[in-house]
Amino acid sequence: MRTETNMRSRVYGAASASLFIYSSSAIALPISLVRISQELGLNLTQGGALGFITSIEQLFIMIASSFLAARFGKIRIIRTGLCILALGLALFPLSSSFLMAITLMLIIGLGNALLEALLTPLVEDLFPNDNGSKMNLLHAFWPIGTCVTVLVLGQLLSMGISWRILFVALSLIVLTIGAFFPSSKKIILPKSRGDFSHALEIFTHPRFWLFGLALAFAGGAEGAFAYWSASYIQIQFDTLPRAGAFGTAAFAVGMAVGRFASSTLAGKLGLKSLIILSLSIGLAISGAIFIINGLLALYVFLFMMGLSVACLWPSIQSLAGIEMDVDPTPLMIFLSCFGLPGFSSATLLMGIIGDARGIQTGFIIVPLYLCLSLVLILVNRSKH
């Protein structure tokens, strides 16, 4: 029994480390985007497209991962995803044009898609009766990874170190984390259903679409700040990458604090109430970005926005797992198929609006997305 518990703890630790480095690899592009754009001659729309293009690929990969997990097991596919991610990070520094950068981003996106799809259901398998606390703790490693990475990379970029060297260094860390996972033969996990009939059962459930769209818009609000905060600060305030990194770090710290707090509050308030409260607070304060003129005030605002959106992604997934009587593995994967395009749609739309009206105007996406997510959650509650 103790061996089984220790093995579950090891897998949970490896999953947390994987989410940390997945976050690091995802935020490395936004924090380096101004330098990359300068070297490759990219405008804001092209910069946003680098973050969006992989979501199209990831949608199909994540759907396929449900069947791959049923055939080969989650741990094996996650380790494969880490290897692919390491390869993409090592090759991306070879980019010399927008087309080449897009092509190499697809390799990074493939690895990220497998991690995004299977890390959450893996923890669901490890702790099947969790009330949302383990899931929120797991997802706390996303903003922690973001915070650590933006501060380190922002400082190194400000010191003149090339973004190309930093991407290669990240690839080596990814490979190291892959070795933390034990063999899938050493731990017994429930079998996932990989048949098309069960996927059809999920897709025809009306509440699945409400949860999915709510997650998409919540993810988009998060993505707007995670992707564009650093570039916004560097462009709007004409600062070094370090200052932009502090902004993204403030948002990430807010998310980390929020997710740790949510792991406690979920059991006291209930997931529905926690989600509605978080969306309402985020919607109420999101418009402040249009009147903030100082960096310090902006950092405080970004921390508060991170705090307000922190619980949304993991809590919406956990709530769907509790309230829908289906296999959680494909459910979590299919919900993420909404979350990632929602996250990436904000990066692209903000780039387009930024080129046309200025990057600050692009943040209008945030209150719009939060409002839509709140409406969908309220409609979902009324149908329950």
CSV table of C-alpha atoms in Angstrom, one decimal:
chain,number,residue,atom,x,y,z
A,1,MET,CA,0.0,0.0,0.0
A,2,ARG,CA,2.8,2.4,0.9
A,3,THR,CA,4.6,1.6,-2.4
A,4,GLU,CA,1.4,2.4,-4.3
A,5,THR,CA,1.0,5.7,-2.4
A,6,ASN,CA,4.7,6.6,-3.0
A,7,MET,CA,4.3,5.8,-6.7
A,8,ARG,CA,1.2,8.0,-7.0
A,9,SER,CA,3.0,10.8,-5.3
A,10,ARG,CA,5.9,10.4,-7.7
A,11,VAL,CA,3.6,10.6,-10.7
A,12,TYR,CA,1.8,13.6,-9.3
A,13,GLY,CA,5.1,15.3,-8.7
A,14,ALA,CA,6.2,14.5,-12.3
A,15,ALA,CA,2.9,15.8,-13.6
A,16,SER,CA,3.3,19.0,-11.7
A,17,ALA,CA,6.9,19.5,-13.0
A,18,SER,CA,5.6,18.8,-16.5
A,19,LEU,CA,2.9,21.5,-16.2
A,20,PHE,CA,5.6,23.8,-14.9
A,21,ILE,CA,7.9,23.3,-17.9
A,22,TYR,CA,4.9,23.3,-20.3
A,23,SER,CA,4.1,26.7,-18.9
A,24,SER,CA,7.7,27.8,-19.3
A,25,SER,CA,7.8,26.7,-22.9
A,26,ALA,CA,4.5,28.5,-23.6
A,27,ILE,CA,5.5,31.8,-22.0
A,28,ALA,CA,9.0,31.8,-23.5
A,29,LEU,CA,7.6,33.1,-26.8
A,30,PRO,CA,5.6,36.0,-25.4
A,31,ILE,CA,8.4,37.2,-23.2
A,32,SER,CA,10.9,37.1,-26.1
A,33,LEU,CA,8.3,38.3,-28.7
A,34,VAL,CA,9.6,41.8,-29.1
A,35,ARG,CA,13.2,40.6,-29.7
A,36,ILE,CA,12.0,37.8,-32.0
A,37,SER,CA,9.8,40.3,-33.9
A,38,GLN,CA,12.8,42.7,-34.3
A,39,GLU,CA,15.0,39.9,-35.7
A,40,LEU,CA,12.4,38.4,-38.0
A,41,GLY,CA,10.6,41.6,-39.0
A,42,LEU,CA,7.2,40.6,-37.6
A,43,ASN,CA,4.2,42.9,-37.0
A,44,LEU,CA,1.7,42.5,-34.1
A,45,THR,CA,-0.6,40.4,-36.2
A,46,GLN,CA,2.2,38.0,-37.1
A,47,GLY,CA,3.3,37.9,-33.5
A,48,GLY,CA,-0.2,37.0,-32.4
A,49,ALA,CA,-0.4,34.4,-35.2
A,50,LEU,CA,2.7,32.6,-33.7
A,51,GLY,CA,0.6,31.9,-30.6
A,52,PHE,CA,-2.6,31.1,-32.5
A,53,ILE,CA,-1.4,28.8,-35.3
A,54,THR,CA,-0.6,25.9,-33.0
A,55,SER,CA,-4.1,25.8,-31.6
A,56,ILE,CA,-5.5,24.6,-34.9
A,57,GLU,CA,-3.0,21.7,-34.9
A,58,GLN,CA,-3.5,21.1,-31.2
A,59,LEU,CA,-7.3,20.7,-31.6
A,60,PHE,CA,-6.8,17.6,-33.7
A,61,ILE,CA,-3.9,16.2,-31.7
A,62,MET,CA,-5.8,16.5,-28.5
A,63,ILE,CA,-8.8,14.6,-29.9
A,64,ALA,CA,-6.5,11.9,-31.1
A,65,SER,CA,-4.7,11.7,-27.7
A,66,SER,CA,-7.9,10.3,-26.1
A,67,PHE,CA,-7.6,7.2,-28.3
A,68,LEU,CA,-3.8,7.1,-28.0
A,69,ALA,CA,-4.1,7.2,-24.2
A,70,ALA,CA,-6.6,4.3,-24.3
A,71,ARG,CA,-4.2,2.3,-26.5
A,72,PHE,CA,-0.8,3.1,-25.0
A,73,GLY,CA,-1.5,4.6,-21.5
A,74,LYS,CA,-1.3,8.3,-20.4
A,75,ILE,CA,2.2,8.2,-18.9
A,76,ARG,CA,3.8,6.8,-22.1
A,77,ILE,CA,2.1,9.5,-24.3
A,78,ILE,CA,3.1,12.3,-21.8
A,79,ARG,CA,6.7,11.2,-22.0
A,80,THR,CA,6.5,11.2,-25.8
A,81,GLY,CA,5.0,14.7,-25.6
A,82,LEU,CA,7.9,16.0,-23.5
A,83,CYS,CA,10.4,14.6,-26.0
A,84,ILE,CA,8.6,16.3,-28.9
A,85,LEU,CA,8.4,19.5,-27.0
A,86,ALA,CA,12.2,19.4,-26.3
A,87,LEU,CA,12.9,18.8,-30.0
A,88,GLY,CA,10.7,21.8,-31.0
A,89,LEU,CA,12.4,24.1,-28.5
A,90,ALA,CA,15.8,23.0,-29.7
A,91,LEU,CA,14.9,23.7,-33.3
A,92,PHE,CA,13.0,26.9,-33.0
A,93,PRO,CA,16.1,29.0,-32.6
A,94,LEU,CA,17.0,28.1,-36.2
A,95,SER,CA,14.1,30.4,-37.3
A,96,SER,CA,15.1,33.0,-39.9
A,97,SER,CA,11.7,34.0,-41.2
A,98,PHE,CA,8.0,34.1,-40.2
A,99,LEU,CA,7.2,31.0,-42.3
A,100,MET,CA,10.1,29.0,-40.7
A,101,ALA,CA,9.1,30.2,-37.2
A,102,ILE,CA,5.5,29.1,-37.8
A,103,THR,CA,6.6,25.7,-39.1
A,104,LEU,CA,8.8,25.0,-36.1
A,105,MET,CA,6.1,26.3,-33.7
A,106,LEU,CA,4.0,23.4,-34.9
A,107,ILE,CA,6.5,20.9,-33.4
A,108,ILE,CA,6.3,22.8,-30.1
A,109,GLY,CA,2.6,22.8,-30.4
A,110,LEU,CA,2.5,19.0,-30.9
A,111,GLY,CA,4.3,18.3,-27.7
A,112,ASN,CA,2.3,20.9,-25.8
A,113,ALA,CA,-1.0,19.4,-27.1
A,114,LEU,CA,-0.2,16.0,-25.6
A,115,LEU,CA,0.7,17.5,-22.3
A,116,GLU,CA,-2.4,19.7,-22.2
A,117,ALA,CA,-4.6,16.8,-23.1
A,118,LEU,CA,-3.3,14.2,-20.6
A,119,LEU,CA,-1.9,15.9,-17.5
A,120,THR,CA,-5.3,16.8,-16.1
A,121,PRO,CA,-7.0,13.5,-16.7
A,122,LEU,CA,-3.8,11.7,-15.3
A,123,VAL,CA,-4.4,13.5,-12.0
A,124,GLU,CA,-8.1,12.7,-12.2
A,125,ASP,CA,-7.1,9.1,-12.4
A,126,LEU,CA,-4.7,9.4,-9.4
A,127,PHE,CA,-7.3,11.1,-7.2
A,128,PRO,CA,-10.7,10.1,-8.6
A,129,ASN,CA,-12.7,11.4,-5.6
A,130,ASP,CA,-11.0,14.8,-5.5
A,131,ASN,CA,-13.2,17.8,-4.7
A,132,GLY,CA,-11.1,20.1,-6.9
A,133,SER,CA,-8.2,20.7,-4.5
A,134,LYS,CA,-5.7,18.4,-6.1
A,135,MET,CA,-6.6,19.8,-9.5
A,136,ASN,CA,-6.2,23.4,-8.4
A,137,LEU,CA,-2.9,22.5,-6.8
A,138,LEU,CA,-1.7,20.9,-10.0
A,139,HIS,CA,-2.7,23.9,-12.1
A,140,ALA,CA,-0.9,26.2,-9.6
A,141,PHE,CA,2.3,25.0,-11.2
A,142,TRP,CA,1.3,26.7,-14.5
A,143,PRO,CA,1.5,30.3,-13.1
A,144,ILE,CA,4.5,29.3,-11.0
A,145,GLY,CA,6.3,28.2,-14.1
A,146,THR,CA,5.2,31.4,-15.9
A,147,CYS,CA,6.4,33.6,-13.0
A,148,VAL,CA,9.8,31.9,-12.7
A,149,THR,CA,10.4,31.8,-16.4
A,150,VAL,CA,9.5,35.4,-17.2
A,151,LEU,CA,11.6,36.7,-14.4
A,152,VAL,CA,14.7,34.6,-15.4
A,153,LEU,CA,14.3,35.1,-19.1
A,154,GLY,CA,13.4,38.8,-18.8
A,155,GLN,CA,16.6,39.4,-16.8
A,156,LEU,CA,18.7,37.4,-19.2
A,157,LEU,CA,17.2,39.1,-22.3
A,158,SER,CA,17.9,42.5,-20.6
A,159,MET,CA,21.5,41.4,-20.1
A,160,GLY,CA,21.8,40.8,-23.9
A,161,ILE,CA,21.6,37.0,-23.9
A,162,SER,CA,20.0,35.8,-27.1
A,163,TRP,CA,16.6,34.3,-27.0
A,164,ARG,CA,17.9,31.5,-29.2
A,165,ILE,CA,20.2,30.3,-26.4
A,166,LEU,CA,17.4,30.4,-23.9
A,167,PHE,CA,15.1,28.2,-26.0
A,168,VAL,CA,17.9,25.5,-26.2
A,169,ALA,CA,18.4,25.6,-22.5
A,170,LEU,CA,14.6,25.1,-22.0
A,171,SER,CA,14.7,22.0,-24.2
A,172,LEU,CA,17.3,20.4,-22.0
A,173,ILE,CA,15.2,21.0,-18.9
A,174,VAL,CA,12.2,19.4,-20.6
A,175,LEU,CA,14.2,16.2,-21.3
A,176,THR,CA,15.3,16.1,-17.7
A,177,ILE,CA,11.7,16.2,-16.4
A,178,GLY,CA,10.6,13.4,-18.7
A,179,ALA,CA,12.9,11.1,-16.8
A,180,PHE,CA,11.0,11.7,-13.6
A,181,PHE,CA,8.0,9.6,-14.7
A,182,PRO,CA,8.1,6.0,-13.6
A,183,SER,CA,7.4,3.2,-16.1
A,184,SER,CA,3.7,2.9,-16.7
A,185,LYS,CA,4.0,-0.8,-15.7
A,186,LYS,CA,4.8,0.3,-12.1
A,187,ILE,CA,1.5,2.0,-11.4
A,188,ILE,CA,-2.0,0.8,-12.0
A,189,LEU,CA,-4.3,3.4,-13.5
A,190,PRO,CA,-7.9,3.0,-14.7
A,191,LYS,CA,-8.4,2.2,-18.3
A,192,SER,CA,-9.7,5.0,-20.5
A,193,ARG,CA,-12.5,4.4,-22.9
A,194,GLY,CA,-11.2,5.1,-26.4
A,195,ASP,CA,-14.3,4.1,-28.4
A,196,PHE,CA,-16.1,6.5,-30.7
A,197,SER,CA,-19.5,5.7,-29.2
A,198,HIS,CA,-18.4,7.2,-25.8
A,199,ALA,CA,-17.0,10.3,-27.6
A,200,LEU,CA,-20.4,10.7,-29.3
A,201,GLU,CA,-22.1,10.3,-25.9
A,202,ILE,CA,-20.1,13.3,-24.6
A,203,PHE,CA,-20.6,15.4,-27.7
A,204,THR,CA,-24.3,14.9,-27.6
A,205,HIS,CA,-24.6,16.0,-24.0
A,206,PRO,CA,-25.9,19.6,-24.1
A,207,ARG,CA,-24.1,20.6,-20.9
A,208,PHE,CA,-20.8,19.6,-22.5
A,209,TRP,CA,-21.0,22.5,-25.0
A,210,LEU,CA,-21.9,25.0,-22.2
A,211,PHE,CA,-18.9,23.9,-20.2
A,212,GLY,CA,-16.7,23.9,-23.2
A,213,LEU,CA,-17.6,27.4,-24.4
A,214,ALA,CA,-17.4,28.8,-20.9
A,215,LEU,CA,-13.8,27.3,-20.7
A,216,ALA,CA,-13.0,28.7,-24.1
A,217,PHE,CA,-13.9,32.3,-23.1
A,218,ALA,CA,-12.3,32.0,-19.7
A,219,GLY,CA,-9.1,30.7,-21.3
A,220,GLY,CA,-9.1,33.6,-23.8
A,221,ALA,CA,-9.3,36.1,-20.9
A,222,GLU,CA,-6.3,34.4,-19.3
A,223,GLY,CA,-4.4,34.2,-22.6
A,224,ALA,CA,-4.8,37.9,-23.3
A,225,PHE,CA,-2.8,38.8,-20.3
A,226,ALA,CA,-0.4,35.8,-20.3
A,227,TYR,CA,0.6,36.4,-24.0
A,228,TRP,CA,0.5,40.2,-24.4
A,229,SER,CA,1.3,41.7,-21.0
A,230,ALA,CA,5.1,41.7,-21.5
A,231,SER,CA,4.9,43.2,-25.1
A,232,TYR,CA,2.3,45.7,-24.0
A,233,ILE,CA,4.6,47.0,-21.3
A,234,GLN,CA,7.6,47.1,-23.5
A,235,ILE,CA,5.8,48.9,-26.3
A,236,GLN,CA,3.5,51.2,-24.3
A,237,PHE,CA,6.1,52.3,-21.7
A,238,ASP,CA,9.2,51.9,-23.9
A,239,THR,CA,11.0,49.6,-21.4
A,240,LEU,CA,13.5,46.8,-21.3
A,241,PRO,CA,12.3,43.1,-21.4
A,242,ARG,CA,12.8,43.0,-17.6
A,243,ALA,CA,9.9,45.5,-17.0
A,244,GLY,CA,7.6,43.4,-19.2
A,245,ALA,CA,8.7,40.3,-17.3
A,246,PHE,CA,7.6,41.9,-14.0
A,247,GLY,CA,4.2,42.5,-15.5
A,248,THR,CA,3.7,39.0,-16.6
A,249,ALA,CA,5.1,37.8,-13.3
A,250,ALA,CA,2.6,39.9,-11.4
A,251,PHE,CA,-0.2,38.2,-13.3
A,252,ALA,CA,1.3,34.8,-12.8
A,253,VAL,CA,1.8,35.4,-9.0
A,254,GLY,CA,-1.8,36.4,-8.8
A,255,MET,CA,-2.8,33.2,-10.6
A,256,ALA,CA,-0.6,31.0,-8.3
A,257,VAL,CA,-2.0,32.6,-5.1
A,258,GLY,CA,-5.5,32.2,-6.5
A,259,ARG,CA,-5.1,28.6,-7.4
A,260,PHE,CA,-3.6,27.7,-4.0
A,261,ALA,CA,-6.5,29.6,-2.3
A,262,SER,CA,-9.0,27.9,-4.6
A,263,SER,CA,-7.8,24.5,-3.5
A,264,THR,CA,-9.1,25.4,-0.1
A,265,LEU,CA,-12.1,27.5,-1.1
A,266,ALA,CA,-13.4,24.9,-3.5
A,267,GLY,CA,-14.4,22.7,-0.6
A,268,LYS,CA,-16.0,25.5,1.4
A,269,LEU,CA,-17.9,27.5,-1.3
A,270,GLY,CA,-18.4,24.8,-3.9
A,271,LEU,CA,-17.0,24.9,-7.4
A,272,LYS,CA,-20.0,26.7,-9.0
A,273,SER,CA,-20.0,29.5,-6.5
A,274,LEU,CA,-16.2,29.9,-6.7
A,275,ILE,CA,-16.4,30.1,-10.6
A,276,ILE,CA,-19.2,32.6,-10.6
A,277,LEU,CA,-17.5,34.8,-7.9
A,278,SER,CA,-14.2,34.8,-9.8
A,279,LEU,CA,-15.8,35.7,-13.2
A,280,SER,CA,-17.8,38.5,-11.6
A,281,ILE,CA,-14.7,40.0,-9.9
A,282,GLY,CA,-12.7,39.7,-13.1
A,283,LEU,CA,-15.4,41.3,-15.2
A,284,ALA,CA,-15.8,44.2,-12.7
A,285,ILE,CA,-12.1,45.2,-12.7
A,286,SER,CA,-10.9,44.2,-16.2
A,287,GLY,CA,-11.7,47.6,-17.7
A,288,ALA,CA,-9.3,49.4,-15.4
A,289,ILE,CA,-6.4,48.7,-17.9
A,290,PHE,CA,-7.8,51.5,-20.1
A,291,ILE,CA,-7.3,54.2,-17.5
A,292,ILE,CA,-4.0,53.0,-15.9
A,293,ASN,CA,-1.0,55.1,-16.8
A,294,GLY,CA,1.7,54.0,-14.4
A,295,LEU,CA,3.8,50.8,-14.2
A,296,LEU,CA,3.3,50.2,-10.5
A,297,ALA,CA,-0.5,50.5,-10.8
A,298,LEU,CA,-0.4,48.2,-13.9
A,299,TYR,CA,1.5,45.6,-11.9
A,300,VAL,CA,-1.1,45.7,-9.1
A,301,PHE,CA,-3.9,45.4,-11.7
A,302,LEU,CA,-2.2,42.4,-13.4
A,303,PHE,CA,-1.9,40.7,-10.0
A,304,MET,CA,-5.6,41.2,-9.3
A,305,MET,CA,-6.6,39.9,-12.7
A,306,GLY,CA,-4.4,36.8,-12.2
A,307,LEU,CA,-6.1,36.3,-8.9
A,308,SER,CA,-9.6,36.6,-10.4
A,309,VAL,CA,-9.1,34.2,-13.3
A,310,ALA,CA,-6.9,31.7,-11.5
A,311,CYS,CA,-9.5,29.1,-10.6
A,312,LEU,CA,-11.5,29.2,-13.9
A,313,TRP,CA,-9.7,26.6,-16.1
A,314,PRO,CA,-9.2,23.8,-13.6
A,315,SER,CA,-12.5,24.4,-11.7
A,316,ILE,CA,-14.6,24.4,-14.8
A,317,GLN,CA,-13.0,21.1,-15.8
A,318,SER,CA,-13.5,19.7,-12.3
A,319,LEU,CA,-17.1,20.8,-12.2
A,320,ALA,CA,-17.8,19.2,-15.6
A,321,GLY,CA,-16.2,15.9,-14.3
A,322,ILE,CA,-18.4,16.0,-11.2
A,323,GLU,CA,-21.7,16.8,-12.9
A,324,MET,CA,-21.4,14.8,-16.1
A,325,ASP,CA,-21.6,11.0,-15.8
A,326,VAL,CA,-19.0,10.2,-18.3
A,327,ASP,CA,-15.3,8.9,-18.5
A,328,PRO,CA,-13.3,11.9,-17.2
A,329,THR,CA,-10.3,11.3,-19.5
A,330,PRO,CA,-12.0,12.0,-22.8
A,331,LEU,CA,-14.1,14.7,-21.1
A,332,MET,CA,-11.1,16.6,-19.8
A,333,ILE,CA,-9.4,16.3,-23.2
A,334,PHE,CA,-12.4,17.5,-25.2
A,335,LEU,CA,-12.9,20.4,-22.8
A,336,SER,CA,-9.3,21.4,-23.3
A,337,CYS,CA,-10.1,21.3,-27.1
A,338,PHE,CA,-12.2,24.4,-26.3
A,339,GLY,CA,-9.8,26.0,-23.8
A,340,LEU,CA,-6.7,26.1,-26.1
A,341,PRO,CA,-8.4,27.7,-29.1
A,342,GLY,CA,-10.1,30.2,-26.8
A,343,PHE,CA,-6.7,31.0,-25.2
A,344,SER,CA,-5.1,31.4,-28.6
A,345,SER,CA,-8.0,33.3,-30.2
A,346,ALA,CA,-7.4,36.2,-27.8
A,347,THR,CA,-3.7,36.3,-28.8
A,348,LEU,CA,-4.6,36.6,-32.5
A,349,LEU,CA,-7.5,39.0,-32.1
A,350,MET,CA,-5.5,41.3,-29.9
A,351,GLY,CA,-2.7,41.3,-32.4
A,352,ILE,CA,-5.1,42.3,-35.2
A,353,ILE,CA,-6.7,45.0,-33.1
A,354,GLY,CA,-3.3,46.1,-31.9
A,355,ASP,CA,-2.1,46.8,-35.5
A,356,ALA,CA,-5.3,48.7,-36.3
A,357,ARG,CA,-6.1,50.6,-33.1
A,358,GLY,CA,-3.2,50.0,-30.7
A,359,ILE,CA,-2.3,47.2,-28.4
A,360,GLN,CA,-4.1,48.7,-25.4
A,361,THR,CA,-7.4,48.7,-27.3
A,362,GLY,CA,-6.9,45.0,-27.9
A,363,PHE,CA,-7.6,44.3,-24.2
A,364,ILE,CA,-11.3,44.9,-24.9
A,365,ILE,CA,-11.3,41.2,-25.5
A,366,VAL,CA,-11.0,40.5,-21.8
A,367,PRO,CA,-14.3,41.9,-20.4
A,368,LEU,CA,-16.1,40.6,-23.5
A,369,TYR,CA,-14.8,37.0,-23.0
A,370,LEU,CA,-15.4,37.1,-19.2
A,371,CYS,CA,-19.0,38.3,-19.7
A,372,LEU,CA,-19.7,35.5,-22.2
A,373,SER,CA,-18.1,32.9,-19.9
A,374,LEU,CA,-20.2,34.1,-16.9
A,375,VAL,CA,-23.4,34.0,-18.9
A,376,LEU,CA,-22.7,30.4,-20.0
A,377,ILE,CA,-22.0,29.2,-16.5
A,378,LEU,CA,-25.2,30.8,-15.2
A,379,VAL,CA,-27.2,29.2,-18.0
A,380,ASN,CA,-25.5,25.9,-17.2
A,381,ARG,CA,-26.5,26.2,-13.5
A,382,SER,CA,-30.1,26.8,-14.4
A,383,LYS,CA,-30.1,23.7,-16.5
A,384,HIS,CA,-28.7,21.5,-13.7
